[in-house]
PDB file of C-alpha atoms in Angstrom:
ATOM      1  CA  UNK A   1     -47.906  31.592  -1.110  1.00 51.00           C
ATOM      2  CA  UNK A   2     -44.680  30.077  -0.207  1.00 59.00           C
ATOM      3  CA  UNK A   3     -43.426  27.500  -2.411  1.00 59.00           C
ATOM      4  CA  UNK A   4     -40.185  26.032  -0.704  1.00 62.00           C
ATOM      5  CA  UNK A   5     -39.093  24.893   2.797  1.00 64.00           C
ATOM      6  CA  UNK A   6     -39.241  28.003   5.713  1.00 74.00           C
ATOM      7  CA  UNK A   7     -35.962  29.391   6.132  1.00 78.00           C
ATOM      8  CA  UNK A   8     -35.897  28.573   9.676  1.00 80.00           C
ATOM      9  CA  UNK A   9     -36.652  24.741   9.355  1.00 81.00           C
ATOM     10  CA  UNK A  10     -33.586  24.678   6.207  1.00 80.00           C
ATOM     11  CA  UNK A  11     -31.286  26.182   8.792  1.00 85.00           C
ATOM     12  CA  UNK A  12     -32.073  23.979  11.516  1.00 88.00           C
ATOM     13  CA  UNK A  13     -31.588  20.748   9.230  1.00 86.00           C
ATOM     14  CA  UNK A  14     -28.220  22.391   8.296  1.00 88.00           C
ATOM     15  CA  UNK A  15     -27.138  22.447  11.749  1.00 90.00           C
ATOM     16  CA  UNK A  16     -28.677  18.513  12.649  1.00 90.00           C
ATOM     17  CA  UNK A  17     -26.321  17.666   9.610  1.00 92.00           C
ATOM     18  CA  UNK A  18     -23.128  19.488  10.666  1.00 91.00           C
ATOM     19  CA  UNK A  19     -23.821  18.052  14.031  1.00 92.00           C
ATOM     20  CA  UNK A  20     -23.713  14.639  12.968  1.00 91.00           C
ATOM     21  CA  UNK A  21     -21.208  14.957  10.364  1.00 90.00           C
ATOM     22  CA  UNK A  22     -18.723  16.208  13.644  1.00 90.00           C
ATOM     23  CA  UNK A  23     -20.127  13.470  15.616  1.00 86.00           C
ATOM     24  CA  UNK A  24     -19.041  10.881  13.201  1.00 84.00           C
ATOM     25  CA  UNK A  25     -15.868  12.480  12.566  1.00 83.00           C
ATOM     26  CA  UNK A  26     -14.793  13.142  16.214  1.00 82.00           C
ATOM     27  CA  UNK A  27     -15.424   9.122  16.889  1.00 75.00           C
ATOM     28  CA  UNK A  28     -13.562   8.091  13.956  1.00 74.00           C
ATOM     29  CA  UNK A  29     -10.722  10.646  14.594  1.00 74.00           C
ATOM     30  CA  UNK A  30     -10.701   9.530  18.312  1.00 72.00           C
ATOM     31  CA  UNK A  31     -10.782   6.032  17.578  1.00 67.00           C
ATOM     32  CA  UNK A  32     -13.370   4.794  19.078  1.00 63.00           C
ATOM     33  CA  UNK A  33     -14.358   1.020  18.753  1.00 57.00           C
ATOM     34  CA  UNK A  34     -11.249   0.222  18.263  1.00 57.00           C
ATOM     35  CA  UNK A  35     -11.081  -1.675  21.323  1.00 56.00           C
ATOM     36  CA  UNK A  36     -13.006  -4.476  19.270  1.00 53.00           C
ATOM     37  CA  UNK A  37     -11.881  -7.813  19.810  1.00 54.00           C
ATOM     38  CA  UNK A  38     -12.460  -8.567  16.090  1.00 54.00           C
ATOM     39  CA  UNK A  39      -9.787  -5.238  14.904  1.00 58.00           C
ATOM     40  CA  UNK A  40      -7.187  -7.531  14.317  1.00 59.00           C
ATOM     41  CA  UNK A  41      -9.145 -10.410  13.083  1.00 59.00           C
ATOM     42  CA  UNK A  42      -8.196 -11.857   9.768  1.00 62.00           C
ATOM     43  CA  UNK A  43     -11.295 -13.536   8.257  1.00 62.00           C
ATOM     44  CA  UNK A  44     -10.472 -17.376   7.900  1.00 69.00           C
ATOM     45  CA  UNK A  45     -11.612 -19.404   5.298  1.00 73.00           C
ATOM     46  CA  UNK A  46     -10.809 -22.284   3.514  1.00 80.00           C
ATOM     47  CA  UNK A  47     -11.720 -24.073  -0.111  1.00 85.00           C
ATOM     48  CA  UNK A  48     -12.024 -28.151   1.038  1.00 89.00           C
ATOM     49  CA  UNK A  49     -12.960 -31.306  -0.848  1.00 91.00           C
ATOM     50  CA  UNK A  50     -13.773 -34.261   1.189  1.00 94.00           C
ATOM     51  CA  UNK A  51     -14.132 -37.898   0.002  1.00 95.00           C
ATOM     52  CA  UNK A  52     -13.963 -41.651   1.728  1.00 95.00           C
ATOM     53  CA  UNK A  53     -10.775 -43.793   0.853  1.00 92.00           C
ATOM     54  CA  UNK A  54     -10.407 -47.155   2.486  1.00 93.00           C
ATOM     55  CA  UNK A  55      -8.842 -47.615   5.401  1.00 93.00           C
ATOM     56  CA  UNK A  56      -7.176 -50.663   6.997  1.00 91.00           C
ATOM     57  CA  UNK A  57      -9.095 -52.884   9.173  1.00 90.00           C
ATOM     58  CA  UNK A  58      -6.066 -55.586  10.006  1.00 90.00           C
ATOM     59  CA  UNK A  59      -3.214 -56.630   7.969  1.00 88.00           C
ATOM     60  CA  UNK A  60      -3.817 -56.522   4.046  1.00 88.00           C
ATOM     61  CA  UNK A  61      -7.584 -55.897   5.091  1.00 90.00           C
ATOM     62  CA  UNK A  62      -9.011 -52.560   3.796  1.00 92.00           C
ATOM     63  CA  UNK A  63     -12.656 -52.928   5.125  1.00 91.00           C
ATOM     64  CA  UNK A  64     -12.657 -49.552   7.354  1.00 92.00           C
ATOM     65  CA  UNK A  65     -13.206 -46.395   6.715  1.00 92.00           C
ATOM     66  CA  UNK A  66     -11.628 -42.570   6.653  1.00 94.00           C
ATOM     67  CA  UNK A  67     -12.638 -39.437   5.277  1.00 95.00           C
ATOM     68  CA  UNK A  68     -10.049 -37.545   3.703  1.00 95.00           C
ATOM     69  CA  UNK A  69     -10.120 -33.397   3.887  1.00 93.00           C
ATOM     70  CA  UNK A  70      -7.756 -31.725   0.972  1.00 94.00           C
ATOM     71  CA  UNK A  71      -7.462 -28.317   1.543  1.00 91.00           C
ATOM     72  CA  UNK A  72      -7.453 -26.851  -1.924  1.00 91.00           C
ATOM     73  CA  UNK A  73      -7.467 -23.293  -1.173  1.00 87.00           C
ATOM     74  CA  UNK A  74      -7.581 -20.269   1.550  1.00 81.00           C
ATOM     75  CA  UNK A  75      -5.889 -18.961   4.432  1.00 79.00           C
ATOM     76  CA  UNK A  76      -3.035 -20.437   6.380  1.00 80.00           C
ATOM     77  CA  UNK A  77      -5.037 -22.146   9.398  1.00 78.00           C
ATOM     78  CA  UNK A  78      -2.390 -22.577  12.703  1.00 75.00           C
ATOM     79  CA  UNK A  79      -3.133 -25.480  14.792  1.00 77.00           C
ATOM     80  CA  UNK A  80      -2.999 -25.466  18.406  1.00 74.00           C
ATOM     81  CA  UNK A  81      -2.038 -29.153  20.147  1.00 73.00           C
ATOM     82  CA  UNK A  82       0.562 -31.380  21.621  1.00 72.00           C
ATOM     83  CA  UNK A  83       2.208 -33.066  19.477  1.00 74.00           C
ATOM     84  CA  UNK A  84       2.346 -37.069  20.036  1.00 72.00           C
ATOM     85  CA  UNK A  85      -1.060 -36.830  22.359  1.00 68.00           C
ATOM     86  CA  UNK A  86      -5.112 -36.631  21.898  1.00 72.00           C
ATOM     87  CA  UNK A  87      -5.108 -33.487  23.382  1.00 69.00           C
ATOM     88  CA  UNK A  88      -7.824 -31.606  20.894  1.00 67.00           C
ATOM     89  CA  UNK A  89      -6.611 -29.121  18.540  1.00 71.00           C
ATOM     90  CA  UNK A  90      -7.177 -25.505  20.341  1.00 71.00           C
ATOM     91  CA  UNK A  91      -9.017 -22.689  18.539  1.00 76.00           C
ATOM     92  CA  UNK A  92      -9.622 -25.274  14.801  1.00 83.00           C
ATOM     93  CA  UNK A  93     -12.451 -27.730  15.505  1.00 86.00           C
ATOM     94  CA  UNK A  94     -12.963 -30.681  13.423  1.00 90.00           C
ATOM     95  CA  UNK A  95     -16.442 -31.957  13.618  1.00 92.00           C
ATOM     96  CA  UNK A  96     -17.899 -34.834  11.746  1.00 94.00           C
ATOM     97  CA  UNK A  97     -21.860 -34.787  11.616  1.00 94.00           C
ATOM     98  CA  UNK A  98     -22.903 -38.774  11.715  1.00 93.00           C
ATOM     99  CA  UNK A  99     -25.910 -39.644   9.404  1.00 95.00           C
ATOM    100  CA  UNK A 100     -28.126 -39.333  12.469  1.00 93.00           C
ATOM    101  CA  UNK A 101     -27.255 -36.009  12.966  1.00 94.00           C
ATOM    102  CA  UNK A 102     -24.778 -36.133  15.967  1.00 93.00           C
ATOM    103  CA  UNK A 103     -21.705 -34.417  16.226  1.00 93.00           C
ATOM    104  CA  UNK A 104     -18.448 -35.375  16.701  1.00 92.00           C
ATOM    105  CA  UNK A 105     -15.047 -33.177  17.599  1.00 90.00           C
ATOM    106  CA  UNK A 106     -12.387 -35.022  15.778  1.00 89.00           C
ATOM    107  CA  UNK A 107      -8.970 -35.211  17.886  1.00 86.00           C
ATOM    108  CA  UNK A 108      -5.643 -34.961  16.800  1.00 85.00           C
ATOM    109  CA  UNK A 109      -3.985 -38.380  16.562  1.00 85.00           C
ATOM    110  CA  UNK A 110      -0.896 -39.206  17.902  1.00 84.00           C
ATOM    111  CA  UNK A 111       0.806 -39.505  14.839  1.00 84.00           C
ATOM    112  CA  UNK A 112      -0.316 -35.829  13.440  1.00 83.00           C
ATOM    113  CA  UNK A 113       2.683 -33.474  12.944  1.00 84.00           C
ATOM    114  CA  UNK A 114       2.950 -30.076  11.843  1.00 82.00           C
ATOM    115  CA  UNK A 115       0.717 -26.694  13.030  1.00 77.00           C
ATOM    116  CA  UNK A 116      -0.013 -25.493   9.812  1.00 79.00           C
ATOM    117  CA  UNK A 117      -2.891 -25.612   7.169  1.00 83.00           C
ATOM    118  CA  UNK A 118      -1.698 -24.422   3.930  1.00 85.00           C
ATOM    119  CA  UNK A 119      -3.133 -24.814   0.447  1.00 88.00           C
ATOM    120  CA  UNK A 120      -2.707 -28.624  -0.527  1.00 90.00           C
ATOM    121  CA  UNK A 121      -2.899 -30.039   2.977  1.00 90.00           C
ATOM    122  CA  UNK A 122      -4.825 -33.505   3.363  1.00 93.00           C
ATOM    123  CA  UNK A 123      -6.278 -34.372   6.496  1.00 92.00           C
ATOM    124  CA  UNK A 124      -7.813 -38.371   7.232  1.00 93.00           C
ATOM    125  CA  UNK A 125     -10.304 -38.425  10.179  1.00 93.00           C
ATOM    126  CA  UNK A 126     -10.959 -41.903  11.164  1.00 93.00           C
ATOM    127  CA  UNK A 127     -12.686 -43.920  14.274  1.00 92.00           C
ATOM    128  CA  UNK A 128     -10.978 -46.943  16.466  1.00 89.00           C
ATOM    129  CA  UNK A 129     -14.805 -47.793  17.425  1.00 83.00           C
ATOM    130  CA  UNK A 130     -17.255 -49.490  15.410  1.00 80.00           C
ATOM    131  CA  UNK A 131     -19.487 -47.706  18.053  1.00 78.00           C
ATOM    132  CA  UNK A 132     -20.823 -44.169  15.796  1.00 73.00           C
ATOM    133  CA  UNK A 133     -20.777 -42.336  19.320  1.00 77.00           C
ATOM    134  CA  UNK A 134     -17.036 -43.568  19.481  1.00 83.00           C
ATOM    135  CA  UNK A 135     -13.965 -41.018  19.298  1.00 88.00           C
ATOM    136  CA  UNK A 136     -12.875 -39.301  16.502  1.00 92.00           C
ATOM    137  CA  UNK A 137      -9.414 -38.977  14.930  1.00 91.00           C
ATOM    138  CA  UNK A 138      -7.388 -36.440  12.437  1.00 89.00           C
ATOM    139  CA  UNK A 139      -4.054 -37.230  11.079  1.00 90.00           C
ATOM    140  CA  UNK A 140      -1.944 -35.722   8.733  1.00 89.00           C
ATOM    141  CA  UNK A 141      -0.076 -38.942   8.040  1.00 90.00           C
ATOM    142  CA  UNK A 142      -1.373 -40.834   5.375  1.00 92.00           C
ATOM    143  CA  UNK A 143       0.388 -44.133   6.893  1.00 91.00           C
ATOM    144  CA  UNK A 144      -1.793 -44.298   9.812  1.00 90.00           C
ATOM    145  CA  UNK A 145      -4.658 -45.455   8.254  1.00 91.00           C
ATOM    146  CA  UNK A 146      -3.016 -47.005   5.053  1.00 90.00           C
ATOM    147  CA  UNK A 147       0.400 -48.113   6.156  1.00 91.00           C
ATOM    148  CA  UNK A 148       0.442 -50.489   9.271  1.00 89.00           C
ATOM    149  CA  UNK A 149       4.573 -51.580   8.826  1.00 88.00           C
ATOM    150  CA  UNK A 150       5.245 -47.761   9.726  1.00 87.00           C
ATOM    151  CA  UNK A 151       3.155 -47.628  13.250  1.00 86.00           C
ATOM    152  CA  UNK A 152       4.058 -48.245  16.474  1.00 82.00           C
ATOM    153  CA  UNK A 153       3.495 -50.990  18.727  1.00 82.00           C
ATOM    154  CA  UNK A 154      -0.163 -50.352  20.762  1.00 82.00           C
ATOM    155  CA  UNK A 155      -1.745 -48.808  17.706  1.00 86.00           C
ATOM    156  CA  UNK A 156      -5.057 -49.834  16.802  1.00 89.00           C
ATOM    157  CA  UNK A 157      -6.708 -50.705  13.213  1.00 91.00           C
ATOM    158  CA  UNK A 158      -9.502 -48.134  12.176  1.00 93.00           C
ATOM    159  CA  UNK A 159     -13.278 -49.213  12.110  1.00 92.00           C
ATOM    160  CA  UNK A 160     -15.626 -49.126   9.656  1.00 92.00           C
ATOM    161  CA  UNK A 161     -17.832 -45.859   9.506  1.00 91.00           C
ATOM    162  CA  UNK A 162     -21.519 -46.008   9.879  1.00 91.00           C
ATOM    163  CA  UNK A 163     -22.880 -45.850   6.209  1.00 93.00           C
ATOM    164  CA  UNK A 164     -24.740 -42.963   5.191  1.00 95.00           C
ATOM    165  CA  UNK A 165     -24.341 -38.971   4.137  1.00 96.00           C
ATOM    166  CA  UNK A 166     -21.946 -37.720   6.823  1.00 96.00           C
ATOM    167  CA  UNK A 167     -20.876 -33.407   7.294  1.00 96.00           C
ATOM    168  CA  UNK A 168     -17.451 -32.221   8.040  1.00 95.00           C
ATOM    169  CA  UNK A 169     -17.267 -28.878   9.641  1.00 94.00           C
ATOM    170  CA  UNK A 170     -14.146 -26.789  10.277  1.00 89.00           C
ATOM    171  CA  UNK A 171     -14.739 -24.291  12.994  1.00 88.00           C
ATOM    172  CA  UNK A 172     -12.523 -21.317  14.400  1.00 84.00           C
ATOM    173  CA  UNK A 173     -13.747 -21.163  17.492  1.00 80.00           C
ATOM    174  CA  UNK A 174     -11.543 -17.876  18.747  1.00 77.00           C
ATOM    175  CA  UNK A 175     -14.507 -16.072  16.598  1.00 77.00           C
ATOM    176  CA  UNK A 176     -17.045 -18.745  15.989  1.00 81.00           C
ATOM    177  CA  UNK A 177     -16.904 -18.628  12.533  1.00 84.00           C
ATOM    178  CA  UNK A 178     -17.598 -21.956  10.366  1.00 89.00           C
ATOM    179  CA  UNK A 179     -14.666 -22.057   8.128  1.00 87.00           C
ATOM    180  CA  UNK A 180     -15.535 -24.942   6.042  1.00 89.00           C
ATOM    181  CA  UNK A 181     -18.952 -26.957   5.600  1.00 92.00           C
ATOM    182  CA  UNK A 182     -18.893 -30.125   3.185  1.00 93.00           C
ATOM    183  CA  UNK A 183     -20.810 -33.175   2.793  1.00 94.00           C
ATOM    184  CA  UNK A 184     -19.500 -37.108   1.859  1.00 95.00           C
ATOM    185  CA  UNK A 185     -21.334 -40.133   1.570  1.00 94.00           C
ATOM    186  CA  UNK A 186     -20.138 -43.578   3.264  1.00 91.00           C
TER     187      UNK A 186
END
């Protein structure tokens, strides 16, 4: 009566393990995969709070609407755009989800400056159209939604925003990842 594992079956699940083990060790050694397009990537993410603040609607008028992004914490995010232009902001998407569910990419406005993201960064997406399927804005300047002596001639007053439970969403879209996902009401 035999009590253990033949001695021919032991050897030959020595040799499927020492097989492996080389396997592993030869791709790893010979660097394999490391043609990824994701080797290099540093993982983004960033720590938001979102809220509505008043926006002008005409002179002295605050009736409109903007939703303010402060970036509390995370990575440095680089932004991508012409500065002075609505030319969309590259590889960082800003999307606002409407209370029906529709998105929106928010635009760079022309009086956004700067392509960085740090830690204490606030961000005020706003609409010119009282239409909800209107464009979408992003400035870094305060002063264009709450300080009309400081714009230039041509620039419009912001709308109101449809009322309701609206979702901003900050997307790298280099690797698809969602960077941010938060939730205001209007």
């Amino acid at each position: 009566m035999d009590d253990g594992v033949s001695e021919s079956i032991g050897t030959i699940l020595m040799v499927f393990i020492l097989v492996a083990f080389v396997g592993v060790m030869f791709g790893y050694l010979m660097g394999f995969g490391s043609d990824s397009p994701i080797e290099n990537y540093r993982p983004q993410y960033a720590v938001v709070d979102v809220e509505v603040l008043p926006a002008l609607s005409a002179t002295d008028t605050w009736d409109a609407d903007s939703i303010k992004i402060h970036f509390l914490s995370g990575n440095e995010l680089g932004l991508k755009y012409e500065e002075g232009t609505n030319s969309g902001i590259g590889d960082t998407r800003f999307m606002l989800i409407d209370p029906d569910g529709v998105s929106h990419e928010a635009v760079q406005s022309v009086t956004m400056h700067g392509q960085r993201i740090t830690p204490g960064t606030e961000l005020f997406c706003f609409s010119l159209s009282s239409d909800i399927n209107g464009q979408y804005y992003i400035t870094n300047a305060y002063s264009r939604i709450g300080d009309d002596s400081t714009w230039d001639a041509g620039l419009l007053y912001p709308k109101p925003l449809s009322p309701g439970t609206w979702q901003v969403q900050i997307i790298d879209d280099s690797h698809s990842v969602l960077i941010a996902d938060e939730v205001v009401t209007v």
